Amino acid sequence: MELKEKINKYFSNMALYKKAANTLFLNLSLPNFIRDYFIRKYSNQDGTYDIDLISEKVKQLIPNKETWPLILDNIIINNNSSTFLAKIKVLINLKEAYVSFAMPDLDINFDQTIVSNNAWQKIKEENMTLDNDFWGIITINSVIYNNQRKINLTNFKAFKPYKVDLNYFVKARENFTLDEWMSLVLGAMDYNSNSFESELNKITMISRLIPFVSKRINIIELAPKGTGKSYVFSRLSKYSWLNSGGIMTRAKLFYDMRYHTIGLIGCYDVVSLDEIKTIKFNDIAEMQGALKGYLESGEFVVGNKKTTSSCSMVFLGNIKQENMDTTKNMVQDVSILFNDSALLDRIHGFIRGWDIPRMSEAMKVNDLSINSEYFSEILHLLRDDSCYEKLVDELLEDVDGDTRDITAIKRLSASYLKLLFPHYRKLEDVDIKLFKKYCLDNAIKMRQDIKNQLCILDEEYLKIKMPIFKIKGEENDECD
């Protein structure tokens, strides 16, 4: 059975034909999970679709700045209500004791709005995070509140068009070869597996998903321009946030004492700092201290406010061809943050982005694949499944060595299990050779690259040797 037939058989309700040229959605700056919803809803059985029809449906269901005045006219002048799909965020107004919402894409701020009790109850039922952007089908009208006209959110339904069963996904993996599964995962990421020249290229690309499936795992990736770093971390999942350049403050990242609002760390599964060489920090020492505390324990303290988060952090930077060598000093020149070796030590693994080919049209998926919304929900659910960490502990013999090295390698190994072998849930499921080659060895390489940089930055790390792991029952098969 070919891969396409298997996808149709085991993921028929979650599959769609992804076309390489979806310029409509790129122009609208819609995330992948919204794009896939419209394509699947309005496609024919053979995967073809009328782009003009979809364009019209998008305009009807998602207002933009040009069509927004018509909605205002409808709710204010005609005294009607309007229902549409939108990205919103909510805020509790402590001073005046009411809930408001914002629609960033339409330049509607909290001061202009109010949330009804009915809508607020539904938002809470969906466990939507305060101050986090989220998509939903909303109904609005116009009301007078405290002698001011406001846009009133009267109803809310979270945008969750697919039922997600993690157990089914895990079980379905048994029907795919490893190569087929990597192709399926890459397709879900919008990439054409056949365009990758080597298995190393594929594994490296899939490694970008590690922070999506594991809580509080921290990654740095250096890569040439044009390898798709920003695309994966900004468009794949609604649970991810990408910050590119500009100024980054402790208030924005952790907690804003002025407005009593949680920062990015508390709102997403993954926060990525892109173009880290160009990011400016108001107080570099303060940011290094805050990051060290968070990367170590998941806690951060701002003033008298102490909070925890499970967010994973990713640091992304561009690197020149001549500097693509992990035995050379790469990270110090990329960002002043990494002048502090203690901060770098708290990052679990390094992705060699130069092992990913530069993006080309041939690399865009143009075939049947599982849709991005479903896939992003699976990644999100895998974060809460601890059986893979437990399985790694059961597979590996106790080893002496630096605690951070051992923890990083074990956690990275568990992440690869989730991505490549999610059906390995107990010892008897595991193919030891596959686990060693694709999970443990890759995890060791990712941590070794961090260790190489640490030894260059601080000679104290030369004294700390990498741990040597043994898989139980494999006495003659050491991994170093």
Short mmCIF file of C-alpha atoms in Angstrom, two decimals:
data_model
loop_
_atom_site.label_atom_id
_atom_site.label_comp_id
_atom_site.label_asym_id
_atom_site.label_seq_id
_atom_site.Cartn_x
_atom_site.Cartn_y
_atom_site.Cartn_z
CA MET A 1 0.00 0.00 0.00
CA GLU A 2 1.41 3.40 -0.98
CA LEU A 3 1.76 6.22 1.55
CA LYS A 4 -1.12 8.16 0.01
CA GLU A 5 -3.40 5.14 0.40
CA LYS A 6 -2.35 4.70 4.02
CA ILE A 7 -3.04 8.35 4.82
CA ASN A 8 -6.47 7.98 3.21
CA LYS A 9 -7.15 4.81 5.16
CA TYR A 10 -5.97 5.81 8.62
CA PHE A 11 -6.42 9.61 8.56
CA SER A 12 -9.23 10.07 6.05
CA ASN A 13 -11.07 12.62 8.20
CA MET A 14 -7.89 14.63 8.78
CA ALA A 15 -6.38 14.46 5.28
CA LEU A 16 -6.36 17.01 2.50
CA TYR A 17 -4.47 17.79 -0.67
CA LYS A 18 -2.00 20.54 0.03
CA LYS A 19 -1.04 22.55 -3.00
CA ALA A 20 2.40 24.10 -3.33
CA ALA A 21 0.97 27.45 -4.35
CA ASN A 22 -1.51 28.76 -1.79
CA THR A 23 -0.86 32.41 -2.54
CA LEU A 24 -4.31 33.41 -1.35
CA PHE A 25 -3.55 32.38 2.20
CA LEU A 26 -0.05 33.82 2.14
CA ASN A 27 -1.46 37.17 1.06
CA LEU A 28 -4.06 37.04 3.85
CA SER A 29 -1.39 36.10 6.41
CA LEU A 30 -3.61 33.31 7.71
CA PRO A 31 -1.96 30.56 9.78
CA ASN A 32 -1.73 27.05 8.40
CA PHE A 33 -4.47 25.60 10.58
CA ILE A 34 -6.98 28.16 9.25
CA ARG A 35 -5.79 27.61 5.69
CA ASP A 36 -6.23 23.84 5.93
CA TYR A 37 -9.74 24.23 7.34
CA PHE A 38 -10.92 26.24 4.32
CA ILE A 39 -9.16 24.02 1.79
CA ARG A 40 -10.60 20.83 3.24
CA LYS A 41 -14.08 22.25 3.69
CA TYR A 42 -14.38 23.52 0.11
CA SER A 43 -12.32 20.91 -1.79
CA ASN A 44 -13.68 18.27 -4.12
CA GLN A 45 -13.02 14.58 -3.45
CA ASP A 46 -10.07 14.60 -5.85
CA GLY A 47 -8.47 17.44 -3.92
CA THR A 48 -9.21 20.17 -6.43
CA TYR A 49 -10.80 23.39 -5.31
CA ASP A 50 -12.05 26.66 -6.70
CA ILE A 51 -9.73 29.37 -5.41
CA ASP A 52 -12.29 32.07 -6.18
CA LEU A 53 -14.91 30.25 -4.11
CA ILE A 54 -12.55 29.85 -1.18
CA SER A 55 -11.50 33.47 -1.48
CA GLU A 56 -15.15 34.53 -1.26
CA LYS A 57 -15.76 32.25 1.75
CA VAL A 58 -12.73 33.68 3.52
CA LYS A 59 -14.02 37.20 2.94
CA GLN A 60 -17.45 36.23 4.26
CA LEU A 61 -16.19 34.48 7.39
CA ILE A 62 -13.07 36.47 8.30
CA PRO A 63 -13.42 40.27 8.20
CA ASN A 64 -10.48 42.47 7.31
CA LYS A 65 -9.86 46.17 7.72
CA GLU A 66 -11.66 46.91 4.44
CA THR A 67 -14.85 45.00 5.35
CA TRP A 68 -14.86 45.91 9.06
CA PRO A 69 -16.72 49.26 8.50
CA LEU A 70 -19.62 47.28 7.02
CA ILE A 71 -19.86 45.22 10.21
CA LEU A 72 -19.77 48.36 12.32
CA ASP A 73 -22.58 49.81 10.23
CA ASN A 74 -24.60 46.63 10.75
CA ILE A 75 -24.23 46.47 14.53
CA ILE A 76 -24.39 50.22 15.32
CA ILE A 77 -26.57 51.85 12.67
CA ASN A 78 -28.84 48.87 11.93
CA ASN A 79 -28.74 47.58 15.51
CA ASN A 80 -28.09 44.00 14.34
CA SER A 81 -25.60 41.36 15.41
CA SER A 82 -22.77 39.88 13.31
CA THR A 83 -21.13 36.47 13.49
CA PHE A 84 -17.71 35.66 12.01
CA LEU A 85 -14.38 33.92 12.59
CA ALA A 86 -11.75 36.05 14.29
CA LYS A 87 -8.61 35.99 16.39
CA ILE A 88 -9.22 37.60 19.78
CA LYS A 89 -7.67 37.99 23.19
CA VAL A 90 -9.45 38.75 26.46
CA LEU A 91 -8.57 40.82 29.50
CA ILE A 92 -10.14 41.27 32.93
CA ASN A 93 -10.43 44.97 33.73
CA LEU A 94 -9.60 44.96 37.45
CA LYS A 95 -10.36 48.63 38.00
CA GLU A 96 -13.89 48.57 36.57
CA ALA A 97 -14.59 44.86 37.17
CA TYR A 98 -15.56 43.70 33.67
CA VAL A 99 -14.06 41.57 30.89
CA SER A 100 -13.08 43.06 27.54
CA PHE A 101 -11.58 41.69 24.35
CA ALA A 102 -9.32 42.84 21.55
CA MET A 103 -9.06 41.92 17.87
CA PRO A 104 -5.46 42.78 16.90
CA ASP A 105 -5.97 42.12 13.19
CA LEU A 106 -8.72 44.76 13.08
CA ASP A 107 -7.05 47.29 15.41
CA ILE A 108 -9.82 46.87 18.01
CA ASN A 109 -8.48 47.35 21.52
CA PHE A 110 -9.75 46.50 25.01
CA ASP A 111 -11.09 50.00 25.70
CA GLN A 112 -13.62 49.66 22.87
CA THR A 113 -15.20 46.37 23.93
CA ILE A 114 -16.96 44.34 26.59
CA VAL A 115 -17.61 40.59 26.98
CA SER A 116 -21.06 39.40 28.02
CA ASN A 117 -21.45 36.90 30.88
CA ASN A 118 -22.63 34.26 28.42
CA ALA A 119 -19.59 34.61 26.17
CA TRP A 120 -17.23 34.78 29.15
CA GLN A 121 -18.56 31.50 30.54
CA LYS A 122 -17.99 29.81 27.17
CA ILE A 123 -14.46 31.18 26.93
CA LYS A 124 -13.70 29.80 30.39
CA GLU A 125 -15.22 26.43 29.49
CA GLU A 126 -12.80 26.20 26.59
CA ASN A 127 -9.87 26.96 28.96
CA MET A 128 -8.67 29.82 26.81
CA THR A 129 -5.68 31.63 28.30
CA LEU A 130 -6.00 35.27 29.29
CA ASP A 131 -3.94 37.60 27.10
CA ASN A 132 -3.26 34.82 24.61
CA ASP A 133 -4.53 35.20 21.04
CA PHE A 134 -7.02 32.50 20.08
CA TRP A 135 -9.37 31.87 17.18
CA GLY A 136 -13.11 31.46 17.58
CA ILE A 137 -16.49 32.00 15.97
CA ILE A 138 -17.79 35.12 17.67
CA THR A 139 -21.04 37.05 17.68
CA ILE A 140 -21.02 40.77 18.45
CA ASN A 141 -23.48 43.63 18.75
CA SER A 142 -23.37 47.17 20.11
CA VAL A 143 -24.29 48.26 23.67
CA ILE A 144 -24.00 51.29 25.92
CA TYR A 145 -21.87 50.57 28.99
CA ASN A 146 -21.06 53.29 31.55
CA ASN A 147 -22.33 55.92 29.11
CA GLN A 148 -19.98 54.66 26.41
CA ARG A 149 -20.82 52.72 23.26
CA LYS A 150 -18.90 49.47 23.14
CA ILE A 151 -18.65 46.40 20.92
CA ASN A 152 -20.26 43.60 22.90
CA LEU A 153 -19.13 39.97 22.53
CA THR A 154 -22.36 38.02 23.02
CA ASN A 155 -21.31 34.51 22.00
CA PHE A 156 -18.12 32.51 21.52
CA LYS A 157 -17.25 29.10 20.11
CA ALA A 158 -13.62 28.00 20.00
CA PHE A 159 -12.23 27.17 16.57
CA LYS A 160 -11.73 23.42 17.02
CA PRO A 161 -13.05 21.86 13.83
CA TYR A 162 -11.46 18.46 14.44
CA LYS A 163 -11.85 15.87 17.18
CA VAL A 164 -8.41 14.79 18.27
CA ASP A 165 -7.84 11.30 19.66
CA LEU A 166 -4.21 10.88 20.67
CA ASN A 167 -4.62 7.14 21.27
CA TYR A 168 -5.85 6.66 17.71
CA PHE A 169 -2.90 8.65 16.33
CA VAL A 170 -0.47 6.52 18.37
CA LYS A 171 -2.10 3.28 17.24
CA ALA A 172 -2.14 4.38 13.59
CA ARG A 173 1.65 4.78 13.66
CA GLU A 174 1.99 0.98 13.74
CA ASN A 175 0.83 0.82 10.12
CA PHE A 176 3.62 3.02 8.72
CA THR A 177 7.29 2.35 8.12
CA LEU A 178 9.71 4.85 9.63
CA ASP A 179 10.39 6.42 6.23
CA GLU A 180 6.65 6.70 5.55
CA TRP A 181 6.08 8.24 8.98
CA MET A 182 8.79 10.85 8.44
CA SER A 183 7.14 11.71 5.12
CA LEU A 184 3.78 12.06 6.87
CA VAL A 185 5.23 14.34 9.57
CA LEU A 186 7.05 16.48 7.01
CA GLY A 187 3.85 16.74 4.97
CA ALA A 188 1.99 17.95 8.04
CA MET A 189 4.72 20.61 8.33
CA ASP A 190 4.03 21.56 4.66
CA TYR A 191 7.20 19.96 3.28
CA ASN A 192 7.68 17.48 0.46
CA SER A 193 9.69 14.58 1.84
CA ASN A 194 10.89 13.51 -1.61
CA SER A 195 12.73 16.81 -2.06
CA PHE A 196 15.09 16.10 0.84
CA GLU A 197 18.38 14.62 -0.31
CA SER A 198 19.15 12.59 2.81
CA GLU A 199 17.66 11.11 5.94
CA LEU A 200 19.82 13.56 7.92
CA ASN A 201 18.00 16.45 6.23
CA LYS A 202 14.64 14.98 7.23
CA ILE A 203 15.62 14.23 10.84
CA THR A 204 17.03 17.72 11.29
CA MET A 205 13.85 19.32 9.98
CA ILE A 206 11.70 17.13 12.25
CA SER A 207 13.94 18.10 15.19
CA ARG A 208 12.36 21.54 15.01
CA LEU A 209 9.21 19.94 16.46
CA ILE A 210 10.94 18.89 19.70
CA PRO A 211 9.81 21.96 21.71
CA PHE A 212 6.24 21.42 20.46
CA VAL A 213 5.98 17.94 22.04
CA SER A 214 7.89 18.41 25.31
CA LYS A 215 7.36 20.85 28.13
CA ARG A 216 10.12 23.26 29.04
CA ILE A 217 12.71 21.94 26.63
CA ASN A 218 15.07 24.60 25.35
CA ILE A 219 16.69 24.60 21.92
CA ILE A 220 19.07 26.79 19.96
CA GLU A 221 19.25 26.57 16.17
CA LEU A 222 21.73 28.35 13.96
CA ALA A 223 21.13 28.08 10.23
CA PRO A 224 21.76 29.86 6.96
CA LYS A 225 19.07 32.23 5.75
CA GLY A 226 16.17 30.71 3.84
CA THR A 227 15.91 27.34 5.60
CA GLY A 228 12.39 27.93 6.91
CA LYS A 229 13.05 28.56 10.61
CA SER A 230 10.52 31.37 10.89
CA TYR A 231 7.89 29.46 8.92
CA VAL A 232 7.82 26.44 11.25
CA PHE A 233 7.80 28.41 14.49
CA SER A 234 5.32 31.08 13.42
CA ARG A 235 2.75 29.34 11.22
CA LEU A 236 2.53 25.68 12.17
CA SER A 237 0.67 25.91 15.47
CA LYS A 238 -1.53 28.33 17.37
CA TYR A 239 0.38 27.26 20.48
CA SER A 240 3.59 28.88 19.22
CA TRP A 241 4.79 32.49 19.19
CA LEU A 242 7.69 33.87 17.15
CA ASN A 243 9.36 37.15 18.08
CA SER A 244 11.56 38.57 15.32
CA GLY A 245 14.04 41.29 16.18
CA GLY A 246 13.07 44.50 17.93
CA ILE A 247 13.20 45.11 21.67
CA MET A 248 12.52 42.32 24.15
CA THR A 249 11.83 43.27 27.75
CA ARG A 250 11.40 41.18 30.87
CA ALA A 251 7.83 42.49 31.09
CA LYS A 252 6.97 41.29 27.58
CA LEU A 253 8.56 37.90 28.05
CA PHE A 254 7.63 37.14 31.67
CA TYR A 255 5.29 39.48 33.54
CA ASP A 256 4.20 43.10 33.19
CA MET A 257 3.89 44.60 36.67
CA ARG A 258 2.31 47.79 35.37
CA TYR A 259 -0.67 46.06 33.77
CA HIS A 260 -0.58 42.90 35.91
CA THR A 261 -0.50 40.69 32.83
CA ILE A 262 1.44 37.51 32.13
CA GLY A 263 4.05 37.63 29.39
CA LEU A 264 4.61 35.43 26.36
CA ILE A 265 6.09 32.63 28.46
CA GLY A 266 2.78 32.11 30.22
CA CYS A 267 0.64 32.09 27.07
CA TYR A 268 2.19 29.60 24.65
CA ASP A 269 3.68 26.11 24.41
CA VAL A 270 6.65 27.47 22.47
CA VAL A 271 8.18 30.95 22.40
CA SER A 272 10.89 31.50 19.80
CA LEU A 273 13.29 34.42 19.67
CA ASP A 274 14.21 34.78 16.01
CA GLU A 275 17.06 36.85 14.61
CA ILE A 276 18.50 36.88 18.13
CA LYS A 277 21.49 38.90 16.97
CA THR A 278 19.18 41.84 16.20
CA ILE A 279 17.02 41.60 19.34
CA LYS A 280 17.77 44.41 21.77
CA PHE A 281 17.42 43.96 25.52
CA ASN A 282 16.83 46.94 27.82
CA ASP A 283 18.96 45.32 30.52
CA ILE A 284 21.03 42.37 29.31
CA ALA A 285 22.13 41.29 32.81
CA GLU A 286 18.52 41.37 34.04
CA MET A 287 17.35 39.31 31.07
CA GLN A 288 20.17 36.78 31.49
CA GLY A 289 19.28 36.37 35.16
CA ALA A 290 15.56 35.94 34.44
CA LEU A 291 16.24 33.44 31.67
CA LYS A 292 18.65 31.40 33.76
CA GLY A 293 16.07 31.04 36.50
CA TYR A 294 13.30 30.10 34.09
CA LEU A 295 15.30 27.72 31.90
CA GLU A 296 16.47 25.87 35.01
CA SER A 297 13.23 25.47 36.96
CA GLY A 298 10.33 26.85 34.95
CA GLU A 299 9.83 29.59 37.55
CA PHE A 300 10.20 33.32 37.16
CA VAL A 301 9.94 36.10 39.71
CA VAL A 302 9.11 39.70 38.83
CA GLY A 303 8.78 41.97 41.85
CA ASN A 304 6.72 40.00 44.33
CA LYS A 305 5.07 37.95 41.59
CA LYS A 306 6.27 34.33 41.33
CA THR A 307 4.89 32.25 38.48
CA THR A 308 5.62 28.97 36.73
CA SER A 309 5.21 27.94 33.11
CA SER A 310 5.74 24.85 30.94
CA CYS A 311 6.66 26.88 27.85
CA SER A 312 9.63 25.71 25.78
CA MET A 313 12.08 28.30 24.49
CA VAL A 314 13.80 28.38 21.13
CA PHE A 315 16.64 30.70 20.13
CA LEU A 316 17.10 31.14 16.37
CA GLY A 317 19.94 32.82 14.53
CA ASN A 318 21.51 33.06 11.10
CA ILE A 319 25.04 31.86 10.55
CA LYS A 320 27.51 32.23 7.70
CA GLN A 321 28.88 29.25 5.79
CA GLU A 322 32.41 29.64 7.16
CA ASN A 323 31.15 29.54 10.75
CA MET A 324 29.13 26.30 10.46
CA ASP A 325 31.36 24.29 12.75
CA THR A 326 30.38 23.28 16.28
CA THR A 327 34.04 23.09 17.29
CA LYS A 328 34.29 26.85 16.70
CA ASN A 329 32.77 29.66 18.73
CA MET A 330 29.38 30.12 17.06
CA VAL A 331 26.95 31.28 19.72
CA GLN A 332 28.82 34.19 21.29
CA ASP A 333 28.80 36.17 18.07
CA VAL A 334 25.13 35.37 17.43
CA SER A 335 23.82 37.01 20.62
CA ILE A 336 25.23 38.80 23.63
CA LEU A 337 22.91 36.61 25.71
CA PHE A 338 25.30 33.70 25.36
CA ASN A 339 28.29 35.49 26.80
CA ASP A 340 27.05 33.82 29.98
CA SER A 341 28.01 30.13 29.82
CA ALA A 342 25.65 29.31 32.71
CA LEU A 343 22.75 30.42 30.50
CA LEU A 344 23.91 28.34 27.54
CA ASP A 345 24.30 25.30 29.82
CA ARG A 346 20.57 25.45 30.54
CA ILE A 347 19.74 24.95 26.84
CA HIS A 348 19.18 21.26 26.22
CA GLY A 349 20.17 20.85 22.60
CA PHE A 350 21.55 22.41 19.43
CA ILE A 351 20.03 22.02 15.96
CA ARG A 352 22.47 22.25 13.06
CA GLY A 353 20.27 24.21 10.72
CA TRP A 354 22.83 23.93 7.93
CA ASP A 355 21.75 20.28 7.62
CA ILE A 356 18.41 21.56 6.29
CA PRO A 357 18.37 22.57 2.61
CA ARG A 358 17.47 26.09 1.58
CA MET A 359 13.76 26.43 0.87
CA SER A 360 12.70 25.91 -2.75
CA GLU A 361 9.40 25.42 -4.55
CA ALA A 362 10.14 21.69 -4.84
CA MET A 363 10.25 21.43 -1.03
CA LYS A 364 6.63 22.55 -0.66
CA VAL A 365 4.20 19.68 -0.23
CA ASN A 366 1.94 19.17 -3.20
CA ASP A 367 0.11 16.01 -2.27
CA LEU A 368 -2.18 14.37 0.28
CA SER A 369 -1.22 15.07 3.88
CA ILE A 370 -2.75 15.43 7.31
CA ASN A 371 -3.91 18.95 8.08
CA SER A 372 -1.94 21.32 10.24
CA GLU A 373 -4.69 22.06 12.79
CA TYR A 374 -5.08 18.37 13.65
CA PHE A 375 -1.32 17.85 13.72
CA SER A 376 -0.70 20.85 15.97
CA GLU A 377 -3.30 19.53 18.42
CA ILE A 378 -1.55 16.14 18.48
CA LEU A 379 1.77 17.86 19.25
CA HIS A 380 0.06 19.80 22.02
CA LEU A 381 -1.41 16.65 23.59
CA LEU A 382 1.92 14.82 23.45
CA ARG A 383 3.36 17.40 25.84
CA ASP A 384 1.22 15.96 28.63
CA ASP A 385 2.06 12.31 27.94
CA SER A 386 4.84 11.34 30.34
CA CYS A 387 5.03 7.66 29.38
CA TYR A 388 7.87 8.39 26.93
CA GLU A 389 10.11 9.94 29.60
CA LYS A 390 9.36 6.93 31.81
CA LEU A 391 10.20 4.58 28.95
CA VAL A 392 13.58 6.24 28.39
CA ASP A 393 14.38 5.81 32.09
CA GLU A 394 13.49 2.12 31.80
CA LEU A 395 15.58 1.65 28.65
CA LEU A 396 18.79 3.26 29.91
CA GLU A 397 21.03 2.00 32.67
CA ASP A 398 21.87 4.38 35.48
CA VAL A 399 24.86 6.49 34.50
CA ASP A 400 27.16 8.84 36.36
CA GLY A 401 27.85 12.28 34.97
CA ASP A 402 26.75 15.87 34.91
CA THR A 403 23.08 16.18 35.83
CA ARG A 404 22.29 18.73 33.13
CA ASP A 405 23.85 16.57 30.43
CA ILE A 406 21.97 13.45 31.54
CA THR A 407 18.66 15.30 31.87
CA ALA A 408 19.04 16.94 28.46
CA ILE A 409 19.89 13.70 26.65
CA LYS A 410 17.04 11.78 28.28
CA ARG A 411 14.50 14.50 27.55
CA LEU A 412 15.64 14.89 23.94
CA SER A 413 15.49 11.09 23.49
CA ALA A 414 11.91 11.06 24.80
CA SER A 415 11.02 13.87 22.38
CA TYR A 416 12.32 11.88 19.42
CA LEU A 417 10.25 8.92 20.62
CA LYS A 418 7.13 11.08 20.56
CA LEU A 419 7.87 12.33 17.05
CA LEU A 420 9.17 9.18 15.34
CA PHE A 421 7.89 6.24 17.41
CA PRO A 422 4.81 7.39 19.34
CA HIS A 423 3.62 3.74 19.37
CA TYR A 424 6.55 2.81 21.64
CA ARG A 425 4.81 3.04 25.00
CA LYS A 426 6.25 0.09 26.90
CA LEU A 427 9.53 -1.86 26.82
CA GLU A 428 8.25 -4.74 24.69
CA ASP A 429 7.20 -2.25 21.96
CA VAL A 430 10.70 -0.89 21.45
CA ASP A 431 13.08 -1.82 18.65
CA ILE A 432 16.35 -1.18 20.50
CA LYS A 433 18.42 -0.53 17.37
CA LEU A 434 15.93 2.05 16.08
CA PHE A 435 15.73 3.73 19.49
CA LYS A 436 19.51 3.98 19.69
CA LYS A 437 20.01 5.28 16.15
CA TYR A 438 17.14 7.74 15.87
CA CYS A 439 16.50 8.82 19.45
CA LEU A 440 19.49 8.35 21.75
CA ASP A 441 22.27 9.06 19.25
CA ASN A 442 20.55 12.18 17.92
CA ALA A 443 19.94 13.40 21.46
CA ILE A 444 23.59 12.88 22.37
CA LYS A 445 24.70 14.79 19.25
CA MET A 446 22.40 17.72 20.08
CA ARG A 447 23.76 17.94 23.63
CA GLN A 448 27.37 17.39 22.54
CA ASP A 449 27.13 20.46 20.30
CA ILE A 450 26.03 22.53 23.30
CA LYS A 451 28.90 21.05 25.30
CA ASN A 452 31.41 21.97 22.59
CA GLN A 453 30.29 25.59 22.74
CA LEU A 454 30.46 25.60 26.54
CA CYS A 455 34.05 24.34 26.47
CA ILE A 456 35.00 27.17 24.10
CA LEU A 457 33.29 29.84 26.23
CA ASP A 458 34.47 28.58 29.62
CA GLU A 459 37.43 26.25 30.17
CA GLU A 460 35.83 24.97 33.39
CA TYR A 461 33.57 22.84 31.21
CA LEU A 462 36.59 20.98 29.82
CA LYS A 463 36.70 19.11 33.13
CA ILE A 464 33.11 17.85 32.71
CA LYS A 465 33.02 14.76 30.51
CA MET A 466 29.94 13.70 28.61
CA PRO A 467 28.15 10.74 30.18
CA ILE A 468 28.34 7.36 28.44
CA PHE A 469 24.96 5.67 28.10
CA LYS A 470 24.17 1.97 27.95
CA ILE A 471 20.87 0.53 26.89
CA LYS A 472 19.76 -2.23 29.22
CA GLY A 473 20.43 -5.64 27.75
CA GLU A 474 22.90 -4.23 25.19
CA GLU A 475 26.16 -4.82 27.07
CA ASN A 476 28.39 -4.44 24.04
CA ASP A 477 26.61 -1.51 22.48
CA GLU A 478 27.81 1.67 24.17
CA CYS A 479 26.78 5.08 22.97
CA ASP A 480 29.25 7.88 23.41
#
